[in-house]
XYZ file of C-alpha atoms in Angstrom:
783
model
C 213.638 104.187 33.162
C 214.584 100.605 33.082
C 217.140 98.920 30.990
C 214.848 97.227 29.521
C 213.889 100.579 28.223
C 217.253 101.628 27.439
C 218.089 98.793 25.073
C 214.859 98.874 23.164
C 214.987 101.964 22.623
C 219.050 101.263 21.358
C 217.190 98.837 18.691
C 215.130 101.167 17.895
C 217.422 103.018 16.193
C 219.949 100.497 14.918
C 218.901 101.922 11.616
C 220.448 105.136 12.500
C 224.371 105.629 12.501
C 227.945 108.365 14.147
C 230.453 109.520 11.391
C 233.168 112.226 12.524
C 234.487 114.096 9.656
C 237.520 115.919 9.906
C 236.561 119.950 8.709
C 239.453 121.505 7.111
C 239.053 125.468 7.135
C 236.979 127.129 9.639
C 237.974 129.646 11.230
C 235.086 131.370 13.142
C 231.840 130.265 14.821
C 230.418 131.322 11.855
C 231.711 128.840 9.372
C 230.710 126.213 12.389
C 227.391 127.264 11.968
C 226.879 126.761 8.518
C 228.688 123.042 8.012
C 225.679 122.107 10.534
C 223.216 123.612 8.020
C 224.077 122.553 5.217
C 224.339 118.866 6.605
C 221.514 119.230 8.956
C 219.319 119.783 4.631
C 219.804 115.847 4.475
C 217.253 114.192 5.045
C 217.555 112.389 8.555
C 221.201 114.146 9.039
C 221.577 116.075 12.360
C 225.938 117.509 12.696
C 227.872 119.033 15.815
C 230.613 120.942 14.885
C 233.260 122.122 16.578
C 235.235 124.779 15.641
C 238.322 123.833 18.254
C 238.935 120.613 17.221
C 237.671 121.015 13.732
C 235.810 118.048 13.511
C 232.027 117.183 13.536
C 229.994 114.086 14.845
C 226.976 113.622 12.534
C 224.238 111.449 12.381
C 222.871 110.226 9.592
C 220.695 106.858 8.116
C 222.406 104.167 7.083
C 220.956 104.637 4.167
C 223.123 107.414 3.369
C 225.866 107.269 1.879
C 229.481 108.606 4.558
C 230.659 110.259 0.779
C 226.678 112.441 0.397
C 227.688 113.841 3.658
C 231.924 114.530 3.025
C 230.549 116.120 -0.399
C 227.732 118.498 1.083
C 230.482 119.679 3.411
C 233.336 120.620 0.078
C 230.136 122.532 -1.614
C 230.111 123.920 1.295
C 233.606 125.555 0.698
C 235.367 123.358 3.028
C 237.831 120.153 3.181
C 235.920 116.964 4.657
C 237.559 113.459 5.827
C 236.175 110.573 7.179
C 237.450 109.721 10.586
C 238.200 106.227 11.178
C 239.073 104.231 14.826
C 242.100 105.748 15.464
C 245.468 103.184 15.419
C 248.468 104.140 16.694
C 249.555 105.761 13.289
C 246.977 107.573 12.904
C 247.314 108.930 15.869
C 251.148 109.022 15.151
C 250.011 110.731 11.315
C 247.548 113.321 12.894
C 250.097 114.293 15.670
C 252.468 115.211 12.473
C 250.154 117.019 10.828
C 249.329 119.607 13.444
C 253.225 120.021 13.964
C 253.527 121.174 10.323
C 250.608 123.092 9.889
C 251.183 124.989 13.056
C 255.272 125.151 11.717
C 253.624 127.040 8.465
C 251.165 129.149 10.315
C 254.787 130.294 12.812
C 256.801 131.155 9.370
C 253.533 132.831 8.202
C 253.491 134.660 11.495
C 257.002 135.392 11.393
C 257.396 136.582 8.243
C 254.474 139.163 8.795
C 256.055 140.718 12.282
C 260.144 140.830 10.810
C 257.980 143.192 7.903
C 255.543 144.838 10.049
C 258.445 145.691 12.466
C 260.084 148.064 10.530
C 257.532 149.084 8.521
C 255.536 150.949 11.429
C 258.156 152.483 12.549
C 259.691 153.984 9.123
C 256.089 154.480 8.024
C 255.329 156.265 11.852
C 259.578 158.033 11.255
C 257.560 159.679 7.750
C 254.936 160.639 9.659
C 256.032 162.686 12.884
C 258.516 163.443 11.651
C 258.248 165.187 7.685
C 262.252 166.497 7.537
C 263.063 162.419 7.518
C 261.258 161.930 4.471
C 263.269 160.298 1.752
C 262.714 159.855 -2.982
C 260.095 157.284 -3.201
C 260.320 156.212 0.647
C 256.886 155.319 0.198
C 257.808 152.470 -2.516
C 260.580 151.113 0.401
C 256.838 150.943 2.514
C 255.142 149.136 0.014
C 258.120 146.191 -0.653
C 257.890 145.399 3.258
C 253.818 145.769 3.371
C 253.723 143.764 -0.010
C 254.763 139.798 1.478
C 252.946 140.665 4.505
C 249.705 141.765 3.172
C 249.794 139.247 0.379
C 251.614 135.213 0.833
C 251.249 135.769 5.204
C 248.154 137.603 4.790
C 247.436 134.950 1.682
C 245.380 131.793 3.908
C 243.200 134.666 4.800
C 241.688 135.627 1.130
C 241.715 131.821 -0.075
C 239.100 131.463 2.168
C 237.220 134.278 1.733
C 237.179 134.194 -1.660
C 236.299 130.675 -1.357
C 233.186 131.645 1.011
C 232.802 134.806 -1.713
C 231.460 132.171 -4.249
C 229.314 129.747 -1.818
C 227.340 133.038 -1.275
C 228.955 132.850 2.379
C 230.919 135.163 4.756
C 234.019 134.426 7.996
C 235.455 135.653 10.058
C 238.495 135.475 7.277
C 235.603 137.796 4.580
C 236.165 141.014 7.438
C 240.111 140.108 8.208
C 240.471 139.667 4.629
C 237.935 143.067 3.595
C 240.043 144.385 6.200
C 243.634 144.538 4.900
C 242.343 144.385 0.814
C 240.245 147.859 1.576
C 243.843 149.445 3.336
C 245.766 148.139 1.078
C 244.503 149.470 -2.301
C 243.101 152.820 -0.793
C 247.210 152.991 0.016
C 247.593 152.110 -3.446
C 245.388 154.071 -5.308
C 246.034 157.296 -2.860
C 249.873 156.878 -4.298
C 248.987 156.896 -7.771
C 246.965 159.032 -8.062
C 247.246 161.004 -5.663
C 250.589 161.997 -4.435
C 251.855 162.683 -1.251
C 249.142 164.301 1.417
C 248.947 166.514 4.088
C 250.135 164.256 6.712
C 249.561 164.816 10.075
C 251.846 164.803 12.839
C 252.098 164.277 16.625
C 249.443 161.498 18.911
C 246.764 163.300 15.909
C 249.094 160.941 13.695
C 248.585 157.962 15.447
C 245.271 157.694 15.735
C 244.567 159.278 12.000
C 246.956 158.115 10.068
C 246.541 159.008 6.452
C 247.711 157.708 3.181
C 249.878 155.416 1.863
C 250.704 154.712 5.918
C 247.290 152.203 4.896
C 249.614 150.019 4.386
C 251.055 149.363 7.905
C 247.315 149.595 9.177
C 246.907 145.920 6.979
C 250.291 144.785 8.297
C 249.538 145.024 11.075
C 246.206 143.702 10.894
C 247.711 140.311 9.546
C 250.431 139.618 12.093
C 247.462 139.940 14.823
C 244.961 137.760 13.466
C 247.678 135.602 12.197
C 249.611 135.685 15.615
C 246.252 135.246 17.662
C 246.016 131.888 15.763
C 249.124 130.865 16.117
C 248.809 130.515 20.069
C 245.193 129.382 19.529
C 246.778 126.734 17.269
C 248.932 125.747 19.825
C 245.938 125.953 22.457
C 244.954 122.869 20.900
C 247.564 121.026 20.594
C 248.352 120.926 24.044
C 244.684 120.359 24.950
C 244.847 117.510 22.534
C 247.915 115.772 24.204
C 245.993 113.528 26.531
C 244.096 111.753 23.652
C 247.449 111.229 21.803
C 249.080 109.487 25.252
C 246.511 107.556 25.536
C 246.226 106.458 22.463
C 250.033 105.821 22.029
C 249.717 103.119 25.219
C 248.451 101.195 22.792
C 250.961 98.332 21.056
C 251.346 97.718 17.078
C 252.178 93.939 17.432
C 250.613 90.585 19.396
C 251.687 87.925 20.286
C 249.198 84.929 19.663
C 250.196 80.483 20.941
C 248.328 78.925 18.453
C 248.933 74.939 18.276
C 251.924 75.036 20.351
C 253.395 77.957 17.795
C 254.274 81.469 18.214
C 253.023 84.059 15.674
C 253.425 87.685 15.875
C 250.093 89.351 13.945
C 249.494 93.123 14.232
C 247.480 94.010 17.066
C 244.430 94.021 14.516
C 244.392 90.930 13.638
C 243.925 89.647 17.037
C 240.394 88.357 18.041
C 238.575 87.393 21.024
C 239.352 83.689 22.523
C 243.200 84.412 20.980
C 245.907 83.059 23.859
C 248.531 85.815 23.093
C 252.453 86.211 25.017
C 253.236 88.919 26.704
C 256.654 88.880 27.780
C 258.369 91.456 30.811
C 257.943 94.360 29.479
C 255.509 94.651 27.622
C 252.129 96.337 26.809
C 249.638 94.269 27.286
C 247.231 94.143 24.025
C 243.564 93.624 24.993
C 242.280 93.460 27.520
C 241.426 89.272 28.946
C 241.717 86.823 32.032
C 245.307 84.915 32.657
C 245.480 82.024 31.614
C 248.917 81.157 32.747
C 251.618 82.731 34.435
C 252.605 85.655 37.314
C 253.566 88.610 36.516
C 253.271 91.881 37.923
C 251.243 94.660 35.917
C 252.366 97.956 35.537
C 248.634 100.102 36.002
C 249.606 103.433 36.543
C 249.345 104.932 32.814
C 245.742 104.067 33.194
C 244.792 104.633 37.237
C 247.298 106.708 38.245
C 247.992 103.726 40.430
C 252.037 103.806 41.148
C 252.173 100.081 42.535
C 251.672 96.882 40.766
C 249.572 94.650 40.872
C 250.654 91.130 40.620
C 247.810 88.932 38.447
C 247.895 85.633 38.179
C 245.533 82.545 36.665
C 242.140 83.936 36.498
C 243.367 87.534 37.176
C 241.418 89.735 34.651
C 244.373 92.373 33.520
C 243.597 95.484 31.206
C 245.442 96.075 27.415
C 247.383 99.073 27.665
C 248.834 98.253 30.409
C 252.808 97.191 31.256
C 254.108 93.133 32.948
C 256.967 93.106 34.617
C 258.821 90.935 36.551
C 257.259 88.377 34.845
C 255.118 86.179 31.586
C 251.925 85.814 30.860
C 249.600 83.917 28.524
C 246.158 86.203 28.136
C 243.048 84.853 27.055
C 242.054 87.809 25.115
C 238.071 88.803 25.836
C 237.877 92.196 24.478
C 239.929 93.377 21.305
C 240.020 96.585 19.340
C 237.647 99.141 19.842
C 236.160 96.887 22.023
C 238.646 98.021 24.430
C 238.958 100.170 27.962
C 241.595 101.852 26.662
C 239.453 101.556 23.418
C 236.827 103.354 24.605
C 237.843 105.883 26.931
C 239.591 107.029 23.912
C 236.265 106.934 22.234
C 234.967 109.233 25.716
C 237.491 112.100 25.346
C 237.302 111.895 21.368
C 233.530 112.882 21.979
C 233.856 114.784 24.622
C 235.489 117.107 22.547
C 233.043 116.578 19.579
C 229.927 117.566 21.696
C 228.960 121.106 21.719
C 227.061 122.677 24.984
C 224.409 124.647 24.969
C 226.061 127.802 25.118
C 228.096 126.857 22.459
C 225.242 125.925 20.194
C 223.659 129.876 21.235
C 226.935 131.181 19.913
C 227.432 129.466 17.229
C 223.561 131.228 16.245
C 224.470 134.464 17.525
C 227.380 134.118 15.232
C 226.009 132.518 12.108
C 224.514 136.547 11.220
C 227.281 138.663 13.460
C 228.968 138.619 10.163
C 227.021 140.381 7.704
C 225.800 142.557 10.111
C 229.045 144.056 10.741
C 229.640 144.464 7.253
C 226.308 146.432 6.791
C 227.671 148.302 9.716
C 230.934 148.877 8.013
C 228.724 150.130 4.623
C 226.544 152.243 7.050
C 229.484 153.911 8.172
C 231.482 154.187 5.108
C 228.105 156.160 4.275
C 227.620 158.075 6.942
C 231.508 160.340 6.554
C 231.231 160.679 3.139
C 227.649 161.931 4.114
C 229.329 164.156 6.344
C 232.073 165.838 4.474
C 234.385 163.628 5.307
C 236.436 162.311 1.765
C 237.289 158.966 1.114
C 239.953 159.360 2.908
C 238.590 160.213 6.318
C 236.128 157.617 5.880
C 237.319 154.830 5.342
C 239.721 154.523 7.975
C 236.493 153.752 10.420
C 235.020 151.189 7.917
C 238.500 149.282 7.698
C 238.511 149.301 11.819
C 234.502 148.411 12.333
C 235.770 145.442 9.768
C 238.475 144.679 11.946
C 237.415 144.703 14.943
C 234.673 142.832 14.816
C 236.448 139.931 13.907
C 234.618 136.992 16.349
C 237.425 135.416 17.052
C 237.189 135.782 20.712
C 233.768 135.389 20.640
C 234.272 131.163 18.258
C 236.511 129.963 20.780
C 234.773 131.238 24.443
C 233.673 128.395 25.015
C 235.148 125.698 22.784
C 238.725 126.779 24.454
C 237.566 125.648 28.225
C 236.013 122.780 27.059
C 238.770 121.282 25.710
C 240.622 122.095 28.306
C 238.765 120.702 31.390
C 238.722 117.536 29.232
C 242.093 117.510 28.921
C 242.695 118.652 32.981
C 240.143 115.358 34.173
C 241.649 113.248 31.622
C 244.815 113.486 33.468
C 243.302 112.962 37.274
C 241.415 110.418 35.729
C 237.842 112.321 34.859
C 236.608 111.126 31.663
C 233.690 112.869 30.355
C 231.661 111.363 27.873
C 229.879 115.119 27.207
C 230.449 118.450 27.374
C 226.186 118.386 28.786
C 227.987 116.507 31.366
C 230.681 119.232 32.374
C 227.546 122.188 32.976
C 225.226 119.735 34.876
C 227.965 118.442 37.184
C 228.104 122.236 37.796
C 224.156 122.572 38.491
C 224.733 119.614 40.760
C 223.408 119.967 44.368
C 222.765 116.479 45.483
C 225.321 113.769 45.738
C 223.276 109.654 45.675
C 226.181 107.585 46.682
C 225.727 103.049 45.978
C 228.125 101.819 49.216
C 229.606 98.539 47.672
C 232.292 99.033 45.478
C 232.312 102.385 45.468
C 232.185 103.354 49.450
C 233.541 100.522 50.515
C 236.239 98.373 48.267
C 234.015 95.215 47.277
C 235.712 92.696 48.650
C 235.133 90.878 51.959
C 237.748 90.859 54.504
C 238.285 88.906 57.657
C 238.181 91.598 60.509
C 237.606 89.669 63.922
C 237.949 85.794 64.917
C 236.679 84.712 68.221
C 237.331 80.909 69.554
C 234.891 79.017 71.762
C 236.964 77.380 74.694
C 239.985 79.354 75.150
C 240.793 76.920 71.066
C 243.928 78.454 69.186
C 242.779 80.601 67.012
C 244.601 79.688 63.910
C 244.021 76.249 63.719
C 240.476 77.682 63.542
C 241.494 80.158 60.701
C 242.925 77.029 59.092
C 240.458 74.848 59.092
C 237.283 77.126 57.979
C 240.350 77.678 55.275
C 240.654 74.334 53.847
C 236.786 73.582 53.563
C 236.423 77.321 51.711
C 238.559 76.661 49.262
C 236.006 74.215 47.838
C 234.178 77.228 47.859
C 233.980 80.108 45.046
C 231.672 82.459 47.194
C 232.598 85.610 47.953
C 232.308 85.347 51.420
C 235.025 81.447 51.520
C 237.056 84.104 49.066
C 237.749 86.261 51.662
C 238.589 83.661 54.453
C 241.042 81.530 52.186
C 243.039 85.187 51.475
C 242.948 85.738 55.286
C 244.165 82.615 55.959
C 246.650 83.033 53.164
C 248.308 86.251 53.815
C 248.697 85.128 58.422
C 250.698 82.518 56.875
C 248.650 79.348 57.684
C 248.911 76.022 56.939
C 245.301 75.207 55.197
C 245.329 71.319 54.559
C 243.629 69.606 51.936
C 239.781 69.159 52.389
C 238.016 66.055 51.670
C 234.428 65.060 51.052
C 233.049 68.392 50.591
C 229.721 69.466 50.023
C 228.085 73.056 49.453
C 225.171 73.675 50.956
C 222.387 75.878 49.687
C 222.037 78.871 51.809
C 223.981 77.804 54.774
C 227.785 76.965 53.298
C 230.047 74.404 53.235
C 231.055 71.290 54.878
C 234.489 69.011 54.195
C 236.917 66.302 56.239
C 240.121 68.263 57.074
C 242.669 65.889 58.769
C 239.416 63.358 60.256
C 237.049 66.442 60.962
C 234.000 67.775 60.194
C 234.172 71.209 59.513
C 230.928 72.932 59.103
C 231.204 77.178 57.712
C 228.394 78.870 57.255
C 225.029 80.748 59.278
C 225.664 81.128 62.835
C 222.951 79.468 65.612
C 220.633 81.684 66.790
C 222.322 80.388 70.433
C 225.762 81.328 70.438
C 226.059 79.806 73.378
C 229.685 81.864 75.361
C 230.596 83.785 72.275
C 226.853 85.336 71.744
C 228.500 88.689 73.191
C 230.876 88.360 70.098
C 227.589 87.670 68.050
C 225.725 90.280 69.001
C 228.438 93.509 68.556
C 229.551 92.338 65.411
C 225.362 91.814 64.130
C 225.073 95.643 65.450
C 227.862 96.690 64.155
C 226.538 95.617 59.953
C 229.304 92.860 59.777
C 229.012 89.926 58.308
C 229.135 86.355 60.666
C 229.964 83.048 60.069
C 230.363 80.356 62.399
C 232.122 77.381 62.255
C 231.295 73.805 63.843
C 233.593 70.928 64.319
C 232.734 67.206 65.537
C 234.892 63.820 65.222
C 232.430 61.764 64.075
C 231.572 61.219 60.355
C 228.767 59.328 60.321
C 227.061 61.884 63.057
C 224.336 64.141 60.886
C 224.785 66.845 63.381
C 226.414 70.061 62.789
C 228.955 69.037 65.772
C 230.144 71.910 68.531
C 231.204 76.278 68.079
C 234.631 76.105 67.596
C 234.093 80.443 66.921
C 232.951 82.432 64.827
C 234.282 84.568 62.455
C 233.384 88.123 62.048
C 233.748 89.865 58.118
C 233.617 92.879 55.981
C 233.196 95.466 52.602
C 236.208 97.921 53.936
C 235.734 100.903 53.734
C 237.703 103.008 51.211
C 240.140 105.196 52.426
C 239.650 107.577 50.193
C 235.482 107.576 50.759
C 236.023 110.170 54.238
C 238.149 112.883 52.416
C 235.961 112.921 49.721
C 232.553 112.853 51.524
C 233.711 115.533 53.839
C 235.200 117.517 50.710
C 231.354 117.097 48.651
C 229.734 118.716 52.533
C 232.292 121.454 51.669
C 231.234 122.139 48.571
C 228.028 122.408 49.698
C 226.773 119.674 47.808
C 224.566 116.891 49.948
C 225.429 113.202 50.167
C 223.068 110.622 50.451
C 223.630 106.785 51.081
C 221.548 104.445 48.344
C 222.319 100.561 49.048
C 220.425 97.098 48.471
C 222.397 95.718 51.684
C 221.189 95.836 55.427
C 220.471 99.660 57.628
C 223.321 97.842 59.876
C 225.366 97.584 57.245
C 224.664 100.970 55.735
C 224.602 103.049 58.438
C 228.033 101.424 59.021
C 229.212 102.699 56.248
C 227.648 106.187 56.254
C 228.840 106.931 59.892
C 232.293 106.123 58.770
C 232.209 107.803 55.911
C 230.020 111.240 57.175
C 226.691 110.631 55.046
C 223.208 111.564 57.751
C 220.478 110.582 55.096
C 220.942 106.773 54.522
C 218.386 104.747 52.921
C 218.910 101.068 52.503
C 217.160 97.846 51.052
C 216.135 99.071 47.674
C 216.269 96.756 44.648
C 217.365 98.585 41.137
C 213.845 99.765 40.893
C 213.867 100.756 44.082
C 217.287 103.182 43.099
C 215.530 104.281 40.347
C 212.013 105.555 42.136
C 214.345 107.617 45.158
C 216.824 109.819 42.470
C 212.903 109.838 40.801
C 211.659 111.201 44.052
C 215.167 113.713 44.511
C 214.060 115.411 40.790
C 210.855 115.520 41.595
C 212.760 117.609 45.070
C 213.340 120.459 42.683
C 216.959 118.356 43.304
C 220.247 117.797 40.479
C 220.975 115.066 41.215
C 224.410 112.743 40.537
C 224.210 109.089 41.277
C 227.518 107.758 42.093
C 228.044 103.903 41.542
C 229.330 100.542 39.835
C 227.103 97.805 39.447
C 224.890 96.667 36.703
C 222.070 97.104 39.796
C 223.464 100.742 39.698
C 222.930 100.960 35.714
C 219.228 101.495 35.791
C 219.611 104.993 38.480
C 222.745 106.232 36.916
C 220.936 106.883 33.747
C 217.769 107.862 35.481
C 220.085 110.905 36.756
C 220.765 114.152 36.282
C 223.656 113.171 36.023
C 225.577 109.496 36.074
C 229.256 108.849 37.159
C 230.439 105.514 37.577
C 233.699 104.507 38.900
C 236.265 102.574 36.845
C 236.520 99.768 38.155
C 232.354 98.904 37.761
C 230.863 96.814 35.272
C 230.822 97.113 31.913
C 226.664 98.348 31.689
C 227.052 101.351 34.730
C 230.347 102.279 32.553
C 228.221 103.067 29.302
C 224.971 104.364 31.265
C 226.859 106.785 33.040
C 227.737 110.123 31.975
C 231.116 110.477 34.495
C 234.050 107.753 34.148
C 236.215 107.851 37.318
C 238.896 105.789 36.672
C 240.706 105.896 39.609
C 240.189 103.725 42.462
C 239.936 106.651 44.778
C 237.243 108.857 45.034
C 238.915 111.997 46.207
C 238.492 112.889 42.311
C 234.541 112.389 42.841
C 234.759 116.814 44.891
C 237.799 117.161 41.511
C 234.966 116.184 39.475
C 233.153 118.750 41.048
C 235.593 121.730 41.346
C 236.631 121.589 37.732
C 232.810 121.396 36.253
C 232.151 124.406 38.374
C 236.037 126.414 37.192
C 234.609 125.317 33.722
C 231.396 126.911 33.466
C 232.817 130.018 34.966
C 235.933 130.519 32.626
C 233.490 130.131 29.650
C 231.404 132.407 31.360
C 234.230 135.011 31.629
C 235.355 134.698 28.544
C 231.976 135.138 26.587
C 232.034 138.440 28.337
C 234.644 139.872 27.612
C 234.030 138.472 24.053
C 229.978 139.501 23.364
C 231.542 143.083 26.084
C 234.168 143.715 23.334
C 232.073 143.658 20.531
C 229.248 145.770 22.216
C 232.080 148.441 23.054
C 234.003 148.108 20.449
C 232.075 148.751 16.955
C 230.720 151.990 18.454
C 233.545 153.557 19.258
C 235.100 151.882 15.725
C 231.717 154.309 13.776
C 233.218 156.908 14.854
C 235.624 157.047 14.376
C 238.211 157.253 17.088
C 240.425 153.664 16.209
C 242.765 153.279 14.639
C 242.651 150.178 11.251
C 245.822 149.417 13.550
C 244.742 149.179 16.922
C 241.449 148.072 15.822
C 243.846 144.206 15.035
C 245.711 144.556 18.094
C 243.399 145.227 20.424
C 241.120 141.872 18.228
C 244.123 139.568 18.474
C 244.330 140.450 21.967
C 240.931 139.271 22.561
C 241.375 136.395 20.980
C 244.903 135.798 23.545
C 242.498 136.379 26.581
C 239.837 134.145 26.038
C 242.603 131.336 24.751
C 245.033 132.412 28.118
C 241.987 132.139 30.251
C 240.446 129.005 28.731
C 244.043 127.740 29.668
C 244.177 128.278 32.877
C 241.830 125.795 33.466
C 244.846 123.145 33.153
C 245.682 124.124 37.000
C 242.324 123.576 37.808
C 241.622 121.554 41.081
C 245.508 121.863 41.807
C 245.019 119.853 45.500
C 243.988 116.727 43.178
C 247.572 117.174 41.770
C 248.622 114.942 44.893
C 246.603 111.974 43.465
C 248.856 111.990 40.308
C 251.781 112.478 42.431
C 252.491 108.974 44.716
C 249.810 107.954 46.708
C 250.021 104.302 47.710
C 247.062 101.871 46.609
C 244.682 101.042 49.140
C 244.578 98.308 51.309
C 241.734 96.993 52.738
C 240.945 98.760 56.004
C 241.398 96.455 58.538
C 239.278 98.666 61.981
C 236.664 96.775 62.906
C 234.349 99.954 63.218
C 235.858 101.320 59.027
C 234.125 97.929 57.677
C 229.953 96.673 56.660
C 228.683 93.100 55.966
C 227.876 91.654 51.749
C 224.498 91.541 50.977
C 223.357 89.010 52.946
C 224.986 85.524 54.237
C 225.004 82.447 51.945
């Protein structure tokens, strides 16, 4: 797929818009399926609803008002509001709302627990030791139970009634029906039957009778509330990374206009505005330094602890902090276009998308509740026909309803994927969708670009050879003087090397750029030419041959004393330049190999350069000298061989290959085109995050399989046991809550996935350009 085809497709879809809706009132996967079906009945509308985040991502035609989508959800029995791009205040309000809902849930759970403990103790004592009974002890039980089954369980009853009005069912229908049935039967038994014979010993525990169903109803309410509380805590924990990212923004910015400073809300900042950043302030938008110098703390964005020195012309990123200097920045990307905003949007999209596994779970759950209700009715009728009576028939029917609540089923996939997304963000891994995690686990071949991916992407002088025993520093100073008039990457590398060496770089006169050859200028009266090396390097031929074989880029420096002479002059020396391999690249490749993945180096550079990098990194398969279309063709060839391919790159020339691969991975320092084409973005400039991505994906899918195995296996095994009358409704409620708790706990273990990568967050120094000749490789071509 070419870049042009991607653009054409995007233009063809301009009439399709996307909106995120906050959905209130969902309690299980059946609710998810209902909302998706209701929205899907609208013409041209597609919806993906996530239970864990309580959000719906809806694609809809431009002709359909968002209010129509909201009203459709509300008619289905749920609350819905449109989510707009997050500002700091929005994030704060969201966090406050989450905390408020969590406190309310905790209060209901606490009240239920406080009343249930004495209720259970009293009922058990009255059942096991009838001699302990006192007058009206049943009414004490009622007094303890009613606040639990009424007020504490009210959210379940409210949702069940709402569902009933819309002719639907959900997990809350099961909970409410179980609680109401147990309570109603108990009160009816007390009113019309008086004290029934009570079993003693373990028979009383396994087969309660009469008013003892009240503690069953209270116990179910308590256990379900406890499960909901821990689920809510898990959701809040998983969402902290996104909220912490959003708080990296700033509310106000000081704009410079007409020589005056004016403080305005950051939302009013526009591209092309010049804004002031004082020491200690956060940079409000992505841009270029227009004036000033400062050290910028980028740790919040990249994890690198060492501040980056920036000056006029250097790019800066919104959300980072300027320290030790004052900057005037020219805004280039503002609002939703900033890198920080795109990262936040990527995490939000990842948390609202669903995997193929979760879509399957939603379909199963949408029919699960009606089936369970049918089984409960059959259980009740079966026991009645078997002569058990209403008391004996009601207990197993209630147990079936309670044990089948699909909490664990609905949470099995989204909680694991949410936690994995948050863990990835901590490591500097931003996953654009859940499909990427599923694909990452299946990857067996990793195709790596060279420049900017395995290497730093910055040319560096690695060696100098001087003819006739001349002065090395003088040669470098003259070369740097001429290159000060050029903007080429090689020129920048020569200048940077001379400055770092503390050399006195003299002014250049009569500078002339020589396209395809180099540059020429007059330095201290001598004409100095910097460019391609000659075919005959004389005494320096050995250096030239050795460096070219090593894959270095070689630049020749010629000097002549007579300005009128049209010749280049005498060969004064040679400079060897290279793009250093990243310090983390060899370790990253070794980790990929250890994980059973096959690395391939795919580059447009020369074969010698590619093999030099491959040798330094431990890669055996190299494809060099290919253009962007050639990269796409090679990725497709690997796919035709049955391989699942991940492409890792950073440049515009990698975008088509990133889009073609099964999984596109872009390094965070890459171009916008590469970042948009990729499925995963590695924010840290440390390739060891790549194998950590694979390990995290594998751990996530293993966790999901474990969760689903438990959720499905639990229901399949427990429902027949309940139908057979072998499961006390109280124990059923406890087991159902424990099932959800185990799924959430198992998912939270992903917070420790790829634990070896935590050292990347703990102060690994920023990478420095390599200076060893064997660890470098040339630019694609000399001038």
